[in-house]
Short mmCIF file of C-alpha atoms in Angstrom, two decimals:
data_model
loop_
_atom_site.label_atom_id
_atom_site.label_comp_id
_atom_site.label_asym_id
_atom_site.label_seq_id
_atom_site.Cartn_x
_atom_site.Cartn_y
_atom_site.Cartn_z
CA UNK B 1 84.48 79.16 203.18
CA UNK B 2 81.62 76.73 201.65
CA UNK B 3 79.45 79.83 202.21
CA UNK B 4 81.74 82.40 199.40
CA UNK B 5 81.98 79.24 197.47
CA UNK B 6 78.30 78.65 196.96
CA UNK B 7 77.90 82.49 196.82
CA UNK B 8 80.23 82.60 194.21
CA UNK B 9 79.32 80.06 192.00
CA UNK B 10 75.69 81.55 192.21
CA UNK B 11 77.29 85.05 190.65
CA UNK B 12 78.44 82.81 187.76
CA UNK B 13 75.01 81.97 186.75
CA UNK B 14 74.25 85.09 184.88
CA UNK B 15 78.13 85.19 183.95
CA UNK B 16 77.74 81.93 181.87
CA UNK B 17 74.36 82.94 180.46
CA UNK B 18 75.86 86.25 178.88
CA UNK B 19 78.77 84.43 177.54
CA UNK B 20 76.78 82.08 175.99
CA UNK B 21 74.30 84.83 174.33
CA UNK B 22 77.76 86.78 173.20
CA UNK B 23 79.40 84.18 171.86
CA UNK B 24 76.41 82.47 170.01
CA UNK B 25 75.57 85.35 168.54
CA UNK B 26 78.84 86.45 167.43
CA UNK B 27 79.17 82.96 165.64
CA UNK B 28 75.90 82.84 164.31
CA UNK B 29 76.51 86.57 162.46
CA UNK B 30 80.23 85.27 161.09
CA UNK B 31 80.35 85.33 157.89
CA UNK B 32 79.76 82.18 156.03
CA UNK B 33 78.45 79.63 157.85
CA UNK B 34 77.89 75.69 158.39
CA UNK B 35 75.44 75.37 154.72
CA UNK B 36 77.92 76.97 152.55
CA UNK B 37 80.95 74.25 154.33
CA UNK B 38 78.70 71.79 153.38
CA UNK B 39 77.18 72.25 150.67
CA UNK B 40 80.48 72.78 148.40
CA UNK B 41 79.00 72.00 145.46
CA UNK B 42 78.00 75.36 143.36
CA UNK B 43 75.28 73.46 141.17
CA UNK B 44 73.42 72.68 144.31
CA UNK B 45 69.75 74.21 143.71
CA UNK B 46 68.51 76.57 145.99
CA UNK B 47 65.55 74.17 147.01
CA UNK B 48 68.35 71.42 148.44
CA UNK B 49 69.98 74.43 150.22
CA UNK B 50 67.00 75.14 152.08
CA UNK B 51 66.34 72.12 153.15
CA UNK B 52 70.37 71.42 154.43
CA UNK B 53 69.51 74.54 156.16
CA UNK B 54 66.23 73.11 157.78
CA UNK B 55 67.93 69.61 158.74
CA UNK B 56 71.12 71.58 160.11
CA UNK B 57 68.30 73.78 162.34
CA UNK B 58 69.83 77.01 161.43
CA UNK B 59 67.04 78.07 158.97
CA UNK B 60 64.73 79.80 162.05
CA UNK B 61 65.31 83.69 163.38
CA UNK B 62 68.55 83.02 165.56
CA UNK B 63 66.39 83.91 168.82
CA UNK B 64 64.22 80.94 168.34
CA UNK B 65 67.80 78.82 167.62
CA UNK B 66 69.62 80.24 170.83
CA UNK B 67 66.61 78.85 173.38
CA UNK B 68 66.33 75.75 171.26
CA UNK B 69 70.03 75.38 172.09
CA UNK B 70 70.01 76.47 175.35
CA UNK B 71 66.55 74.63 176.74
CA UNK B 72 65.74 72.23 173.99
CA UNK B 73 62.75 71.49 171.31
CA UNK B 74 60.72 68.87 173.18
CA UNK B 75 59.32 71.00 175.73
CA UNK B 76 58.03 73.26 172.56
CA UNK B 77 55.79 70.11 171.65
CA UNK B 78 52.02 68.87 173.18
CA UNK B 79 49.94 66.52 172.43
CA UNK B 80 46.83 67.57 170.56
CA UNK B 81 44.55 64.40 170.15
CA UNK B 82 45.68 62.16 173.48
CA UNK B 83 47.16 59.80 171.92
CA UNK B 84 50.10 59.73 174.03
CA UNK B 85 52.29 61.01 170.85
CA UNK B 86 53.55 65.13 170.00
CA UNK B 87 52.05 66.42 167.57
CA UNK B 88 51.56 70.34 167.72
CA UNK B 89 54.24 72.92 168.58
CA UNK B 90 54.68 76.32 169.55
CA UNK B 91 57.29 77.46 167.26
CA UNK B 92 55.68 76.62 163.20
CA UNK B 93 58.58 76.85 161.29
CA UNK B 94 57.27 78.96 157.88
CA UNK B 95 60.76 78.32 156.39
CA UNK B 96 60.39 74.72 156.30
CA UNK B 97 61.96 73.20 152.33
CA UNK B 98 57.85 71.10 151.74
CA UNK B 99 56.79 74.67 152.31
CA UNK B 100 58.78 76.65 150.39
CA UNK B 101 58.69 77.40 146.50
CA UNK B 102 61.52 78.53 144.30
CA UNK B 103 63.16 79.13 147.87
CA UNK B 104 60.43 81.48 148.96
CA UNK B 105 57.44 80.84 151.11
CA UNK B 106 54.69 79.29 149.46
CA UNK B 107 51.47 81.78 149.24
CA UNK B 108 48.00 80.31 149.54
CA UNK B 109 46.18 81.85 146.29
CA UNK B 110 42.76 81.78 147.45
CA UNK B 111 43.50 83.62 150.58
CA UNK B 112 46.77 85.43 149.87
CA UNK B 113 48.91 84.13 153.23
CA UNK B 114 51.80 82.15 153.63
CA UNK B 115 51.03 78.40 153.60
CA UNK B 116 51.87 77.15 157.13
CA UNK B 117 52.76 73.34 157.78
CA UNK B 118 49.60 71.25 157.94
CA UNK B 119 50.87 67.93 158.81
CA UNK B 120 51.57 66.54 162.50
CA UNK B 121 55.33 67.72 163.65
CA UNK B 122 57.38 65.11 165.18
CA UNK B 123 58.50 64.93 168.65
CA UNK B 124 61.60 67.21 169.51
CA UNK B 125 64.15 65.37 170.41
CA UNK B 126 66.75 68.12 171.45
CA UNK B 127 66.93 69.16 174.89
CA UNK B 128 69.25 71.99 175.14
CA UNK B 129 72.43 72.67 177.08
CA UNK B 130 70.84 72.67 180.36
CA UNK B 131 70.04 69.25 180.12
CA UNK B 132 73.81 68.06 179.01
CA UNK B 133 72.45 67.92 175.36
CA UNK B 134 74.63 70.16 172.92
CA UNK B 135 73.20 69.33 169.58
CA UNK B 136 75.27 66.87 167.38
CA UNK B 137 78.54 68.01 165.52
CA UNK B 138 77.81 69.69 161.65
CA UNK B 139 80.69 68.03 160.68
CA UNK B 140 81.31 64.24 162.52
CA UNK B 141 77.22 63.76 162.39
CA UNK B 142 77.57 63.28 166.42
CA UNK B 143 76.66 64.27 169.65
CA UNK B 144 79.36 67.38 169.81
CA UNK B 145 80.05 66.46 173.67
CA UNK B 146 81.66 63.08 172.84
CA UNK B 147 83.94 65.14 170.36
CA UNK B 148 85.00 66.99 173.07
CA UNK B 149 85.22 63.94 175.85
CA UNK B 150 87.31 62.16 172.99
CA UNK B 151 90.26 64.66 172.66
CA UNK B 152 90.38 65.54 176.38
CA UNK B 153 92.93 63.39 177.65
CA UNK B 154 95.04 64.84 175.19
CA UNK B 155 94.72 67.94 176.23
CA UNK B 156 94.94 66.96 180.34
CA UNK B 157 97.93 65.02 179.56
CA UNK B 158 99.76 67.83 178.07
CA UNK B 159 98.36 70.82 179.88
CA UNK B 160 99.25 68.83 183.13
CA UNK B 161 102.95 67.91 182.61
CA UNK B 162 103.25 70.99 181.33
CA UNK B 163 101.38 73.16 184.24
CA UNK B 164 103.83 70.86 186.60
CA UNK B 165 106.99 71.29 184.47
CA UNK B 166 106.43 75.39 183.75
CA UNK B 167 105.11 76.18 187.58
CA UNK B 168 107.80 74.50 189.68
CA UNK B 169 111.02 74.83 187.62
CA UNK B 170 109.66 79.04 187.25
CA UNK B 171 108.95 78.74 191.38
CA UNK B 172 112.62 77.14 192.03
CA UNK B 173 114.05 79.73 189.47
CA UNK B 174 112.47 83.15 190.91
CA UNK B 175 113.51 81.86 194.36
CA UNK B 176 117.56 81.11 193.00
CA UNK B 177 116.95 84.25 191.29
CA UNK B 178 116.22 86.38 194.29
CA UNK B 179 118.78 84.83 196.75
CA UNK B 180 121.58 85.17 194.22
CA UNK B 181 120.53 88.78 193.53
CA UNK B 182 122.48 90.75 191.00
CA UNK B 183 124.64 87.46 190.39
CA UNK B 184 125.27 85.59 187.54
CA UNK B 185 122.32 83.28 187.88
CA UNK B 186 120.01 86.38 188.20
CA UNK B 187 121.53 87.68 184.81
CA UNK B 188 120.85 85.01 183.05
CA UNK B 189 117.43 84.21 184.67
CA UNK B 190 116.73 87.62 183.45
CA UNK B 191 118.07 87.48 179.95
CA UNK B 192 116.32 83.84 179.82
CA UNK B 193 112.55 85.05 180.55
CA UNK B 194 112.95 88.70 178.05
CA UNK B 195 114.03 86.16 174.88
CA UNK B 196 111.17 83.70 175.76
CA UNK B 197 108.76 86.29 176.06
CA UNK B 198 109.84 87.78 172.99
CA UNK B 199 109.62 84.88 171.17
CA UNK B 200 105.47 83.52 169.80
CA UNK B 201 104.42 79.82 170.92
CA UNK B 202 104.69 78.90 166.95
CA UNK B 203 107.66 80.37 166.55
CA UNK B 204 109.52 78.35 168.98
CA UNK B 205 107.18 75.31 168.12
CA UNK B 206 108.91 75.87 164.25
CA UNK B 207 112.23 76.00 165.69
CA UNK B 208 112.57 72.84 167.94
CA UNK B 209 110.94 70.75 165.64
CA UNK B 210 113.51 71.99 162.78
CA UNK B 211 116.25 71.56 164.80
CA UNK B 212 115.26 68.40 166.94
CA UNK B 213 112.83 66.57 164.06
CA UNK B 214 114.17 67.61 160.95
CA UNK B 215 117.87 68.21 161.67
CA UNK B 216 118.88 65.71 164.39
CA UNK B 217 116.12 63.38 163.90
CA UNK B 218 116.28 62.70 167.38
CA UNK B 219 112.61 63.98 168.46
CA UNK B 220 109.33 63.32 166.24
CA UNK B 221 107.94 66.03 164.06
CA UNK B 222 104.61 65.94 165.61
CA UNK B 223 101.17 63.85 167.11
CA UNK B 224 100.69 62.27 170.45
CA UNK B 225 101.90 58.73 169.39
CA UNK B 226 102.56 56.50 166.41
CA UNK B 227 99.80 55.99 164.01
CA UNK B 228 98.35 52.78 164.74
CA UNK B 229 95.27 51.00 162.93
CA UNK B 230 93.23 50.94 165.60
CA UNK B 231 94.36 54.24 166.32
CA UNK B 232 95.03 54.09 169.95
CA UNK B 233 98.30 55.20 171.81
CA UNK B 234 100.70 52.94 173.62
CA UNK B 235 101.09 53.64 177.19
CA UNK B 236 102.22 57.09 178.67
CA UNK B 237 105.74 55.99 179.70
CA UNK B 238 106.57 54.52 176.20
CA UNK B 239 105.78 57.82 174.30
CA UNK B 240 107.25 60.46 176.64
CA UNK B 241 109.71 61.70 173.38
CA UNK B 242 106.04 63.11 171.63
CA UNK B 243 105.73 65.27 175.04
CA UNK B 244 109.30 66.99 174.69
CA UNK B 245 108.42 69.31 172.13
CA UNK B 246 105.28 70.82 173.12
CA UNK B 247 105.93 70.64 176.94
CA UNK B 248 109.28 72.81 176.10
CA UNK B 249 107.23 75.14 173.86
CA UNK B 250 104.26 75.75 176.80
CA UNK B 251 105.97 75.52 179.82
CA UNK B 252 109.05 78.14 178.60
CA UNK B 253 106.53 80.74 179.12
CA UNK B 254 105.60 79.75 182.33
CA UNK B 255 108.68 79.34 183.55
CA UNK B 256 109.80 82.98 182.64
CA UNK B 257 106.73 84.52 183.80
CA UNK B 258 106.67 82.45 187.11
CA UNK B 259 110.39 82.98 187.65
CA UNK B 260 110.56 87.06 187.36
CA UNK B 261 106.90 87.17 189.44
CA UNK B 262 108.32 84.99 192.15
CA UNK B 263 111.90 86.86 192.26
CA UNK B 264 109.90 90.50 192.38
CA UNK B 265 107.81 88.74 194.84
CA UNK B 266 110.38 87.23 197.01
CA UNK B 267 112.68 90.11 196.88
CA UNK B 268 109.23 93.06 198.36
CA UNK B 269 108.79 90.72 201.44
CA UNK B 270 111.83 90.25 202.66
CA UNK B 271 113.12 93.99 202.87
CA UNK B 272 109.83 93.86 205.08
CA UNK B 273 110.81 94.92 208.74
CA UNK B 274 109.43 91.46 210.56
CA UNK B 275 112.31 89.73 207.97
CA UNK B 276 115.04 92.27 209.54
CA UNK B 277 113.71 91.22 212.89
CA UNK B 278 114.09 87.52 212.59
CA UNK B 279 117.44 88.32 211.62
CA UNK B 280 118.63 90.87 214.43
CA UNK B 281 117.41 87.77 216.39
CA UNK B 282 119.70 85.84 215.04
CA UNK B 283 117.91 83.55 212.69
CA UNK B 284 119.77 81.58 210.04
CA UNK B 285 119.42 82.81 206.43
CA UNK B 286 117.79 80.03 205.37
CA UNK B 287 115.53 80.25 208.29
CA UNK B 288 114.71 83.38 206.72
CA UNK B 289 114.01 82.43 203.38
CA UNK B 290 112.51 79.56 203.72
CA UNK B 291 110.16 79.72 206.40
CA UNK B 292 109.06 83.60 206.54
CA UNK B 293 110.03 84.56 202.72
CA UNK B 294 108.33 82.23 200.41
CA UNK B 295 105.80 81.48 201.47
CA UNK B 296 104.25 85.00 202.50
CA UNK B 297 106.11 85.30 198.64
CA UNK B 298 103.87 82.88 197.26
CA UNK B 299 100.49 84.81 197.94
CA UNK B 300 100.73 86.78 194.79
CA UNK B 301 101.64 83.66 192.90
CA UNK B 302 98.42 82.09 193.87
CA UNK B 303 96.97 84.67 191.10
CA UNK B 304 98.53 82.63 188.43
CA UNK B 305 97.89 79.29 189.42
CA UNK B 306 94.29 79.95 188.99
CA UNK B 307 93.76 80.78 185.40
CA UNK B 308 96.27 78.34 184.61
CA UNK B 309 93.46 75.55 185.22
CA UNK B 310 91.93 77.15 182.15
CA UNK B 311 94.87 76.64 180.27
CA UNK B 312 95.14 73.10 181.49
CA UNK B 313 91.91 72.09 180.87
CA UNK B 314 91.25 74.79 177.82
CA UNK B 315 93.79 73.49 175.67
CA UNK B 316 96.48 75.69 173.84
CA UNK B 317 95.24 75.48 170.27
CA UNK B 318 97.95 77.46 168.51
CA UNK B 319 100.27 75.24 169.78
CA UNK B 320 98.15 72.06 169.04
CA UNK B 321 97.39 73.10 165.99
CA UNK B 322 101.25 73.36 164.93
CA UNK B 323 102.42 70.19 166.95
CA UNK B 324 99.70 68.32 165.36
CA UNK B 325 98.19 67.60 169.03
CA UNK B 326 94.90 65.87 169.29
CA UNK B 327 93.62 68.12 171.84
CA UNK B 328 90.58 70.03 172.55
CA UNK B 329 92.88 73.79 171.29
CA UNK B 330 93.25 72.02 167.94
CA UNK B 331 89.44 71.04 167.87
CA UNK B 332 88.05 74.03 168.33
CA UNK B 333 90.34 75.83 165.36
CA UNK B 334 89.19 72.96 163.23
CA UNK B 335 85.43 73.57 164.32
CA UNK B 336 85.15 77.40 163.88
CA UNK B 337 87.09 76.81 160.20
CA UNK B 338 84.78 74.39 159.38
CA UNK B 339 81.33 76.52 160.76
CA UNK B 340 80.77 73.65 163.15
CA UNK B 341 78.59 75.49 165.81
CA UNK B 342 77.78 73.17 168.06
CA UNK B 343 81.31 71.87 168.88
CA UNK B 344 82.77 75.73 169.58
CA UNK B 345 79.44 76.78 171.92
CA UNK B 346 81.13 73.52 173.78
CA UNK B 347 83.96 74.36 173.85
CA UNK B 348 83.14 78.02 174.67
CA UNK B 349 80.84 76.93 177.82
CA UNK B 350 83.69 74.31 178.70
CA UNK B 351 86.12 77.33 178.93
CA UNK B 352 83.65 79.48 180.50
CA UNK B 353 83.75 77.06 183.27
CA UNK B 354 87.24 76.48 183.65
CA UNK B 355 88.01 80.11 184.02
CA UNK B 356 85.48 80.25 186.94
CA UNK B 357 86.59 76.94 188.45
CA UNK B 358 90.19 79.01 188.26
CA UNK B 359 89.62 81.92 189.84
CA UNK B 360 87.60 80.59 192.60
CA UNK B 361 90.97 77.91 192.95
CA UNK B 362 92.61 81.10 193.48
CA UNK B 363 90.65 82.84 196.24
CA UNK B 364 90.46 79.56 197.81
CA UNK B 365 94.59 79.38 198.01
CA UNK B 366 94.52 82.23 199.19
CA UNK B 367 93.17 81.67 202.15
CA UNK B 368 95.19 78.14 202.13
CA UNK B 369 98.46 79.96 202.02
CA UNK B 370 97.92 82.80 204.28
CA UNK B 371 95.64 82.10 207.36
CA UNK B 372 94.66 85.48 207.96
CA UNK B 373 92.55 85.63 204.99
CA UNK B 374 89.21 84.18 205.54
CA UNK B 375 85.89 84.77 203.28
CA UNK B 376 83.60 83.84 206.12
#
């Protein structure tokens, strides 16, 4: 098993590296982009543009800013003279604002060429994704990781009570569902999962907090906790009524689709002829069920629980965004709105990751579940 593990988190390697060209170059061609969010004001002269543009690092060709993102600026740097200080590069930036002249390169008149930059260049002091360093946030003027690290237990806290909540109550219902076949209980298990999958995350986020925070004024309309001035929550147990709303509005989803997979499940294995043979030997039905049923029924399910780490640790930002919940989901719709590049490519490598940590959770329960399945 540590063997496939290793070998699988090698295959990942060039995985990650094409998501990461994909999706920065798919944000870096969007239309728009982080100068014009910033620099709102329409009198601004094209000279102060530029040089937004330079400080901002988005003014070079976007090959040179991908492998500045990805491996950093300071190895680019070398010290000419030995005195222990950078002060050439590799990259001269011909775009830079002291260089340019009614936005435009300068050109040298005597000799016709662009004027490159004459002066010593400072030390880099970006070092690239590799090397934990994502570049500070357009928009908060900080490192773009602690923007991330600060809205994550938001998003574990929910994602979790809500992985817990949707997987076991959809696990207990499939199972009700498939031993009460064709019964009332299966009816309405049935009926339950087509209106919640009929019915959008926002939708049903609307709904309850009409009914619940507008109506009955019995649930809030919204947030994690009450707004403080120091802005911090109280503890978990003394907020649980801001979790009712958008744990009901995640987990319905995975309740139906865990439910109907489980009862499908559950209902193939034991028409299986080793299930008619433990019970021509004269094996109680729960005997049956319990111990031979689910859990050669709860292979398949192992499928689901995997990718549901990414939604656990990925956040759900349609539904943050409409509960109001400080999460990493609401974030990242904030970030691409606002152009802030270097808080989505987190978030994009942070989901990346999640959905390979998931499906390798998956092969491994696999093998957990059924012991006839081994990688080695």
């Amino acid at each position: 098993m540590t063997k496939y593990i290793i070998r699988r988190l090698l295959q990942a390697l060039p995985i990650m590296l094409g998501v990461t060209i994909l999706s920065y170059g798919l944000i870096s061609l969007a239309p728009g982009g982080p100068v014009e969010q910033l620099a709102f004001n329409n009198r601004m002269k094209p000279r102060e543009r530029e040089e937004l543009r330079y400080k901002l690092g988005v003014s070079d060709p976007l090959p040179v800013q991908y492998l500045r993102w990805l491996l950093g600026d300071d190895w680019m740097r070398w010290d000419n003279d030995g005195d222990g200080e950078a002060d050439g590069a590799i990259l001269i930036d011909l775009h830079a604002p002291e260089l340019l002249e009614n936005g435009k390169p300068r050109i040298d008149e005597s000799t016709g060429e662009i004027v490159r930059r004459a002066e010593a260049l400072p030390p880099g002091d970006r070092y690239g994704i590799l090397r934990g360093d994502f570049g500070n946030s357009f928009r908060y003027k900080r490192p773009a990781i602690n923007v991330l690290v600060e809205r994550l237990p938001a998003t574990l806290e929910l994602g979790l009570v809500s992985f817990l909540v949707g997987t076991i109550l959809g696990i207990l219902i499939g199972i009700l569902a498939a031993i009460n076949r064709g019964r009332l209980f299966d009816q309405l298990s049935r009926v339950f999962a087509v209106i919640v999958n009929s019915i959008p995350n926002f939708g049903l986020a609307l709904v309850l907090l009409i009914i619940f925070g507008s109506v009955l004024k019995i649930l809030p309309l919204g947030g994690r906790c009450k707004t403080t001035l120091d802005a911090t929550c109280v503890p978990f147990p003394e907020r649980l009524e801001y979790l009712v709303i958008p744990v009901i509005v995640l987990a319905a989803g995975a309740v139906a689709g865990y439910s109907r997979f489980m009862r499908a499940s559950l209902l193939d294995v034991v028409s299986q002829d080793y299930i008619r043979t433990a019970r021509s030997k004269g094996l109680h039905d729960r005997a049956v069920w319990m111990r031979h049923g689910i859990r050669n029924a709860m292979i398949p399910i192992a499928t689901f629980i995997g990718p549901s780490i990414t939604f656990l640790l990925g956040g759900a930002a349609v539904t943050e965004t409409v509960l109001s919940w400080p999460g990493v989901g609401r974030s990242v719709v904030n970030a691409a709105v606002q152009r802030d590049h270097p808080v989505v490519m987190l978030v994009v490598v942070y989901v990346a990751i999640a959905n390979i940590l998931g499906y390798l959770l998956s092969d491994i329960l696999y093998a957990v579940i059924d012991p006839r399945i081994r990688y080695d």
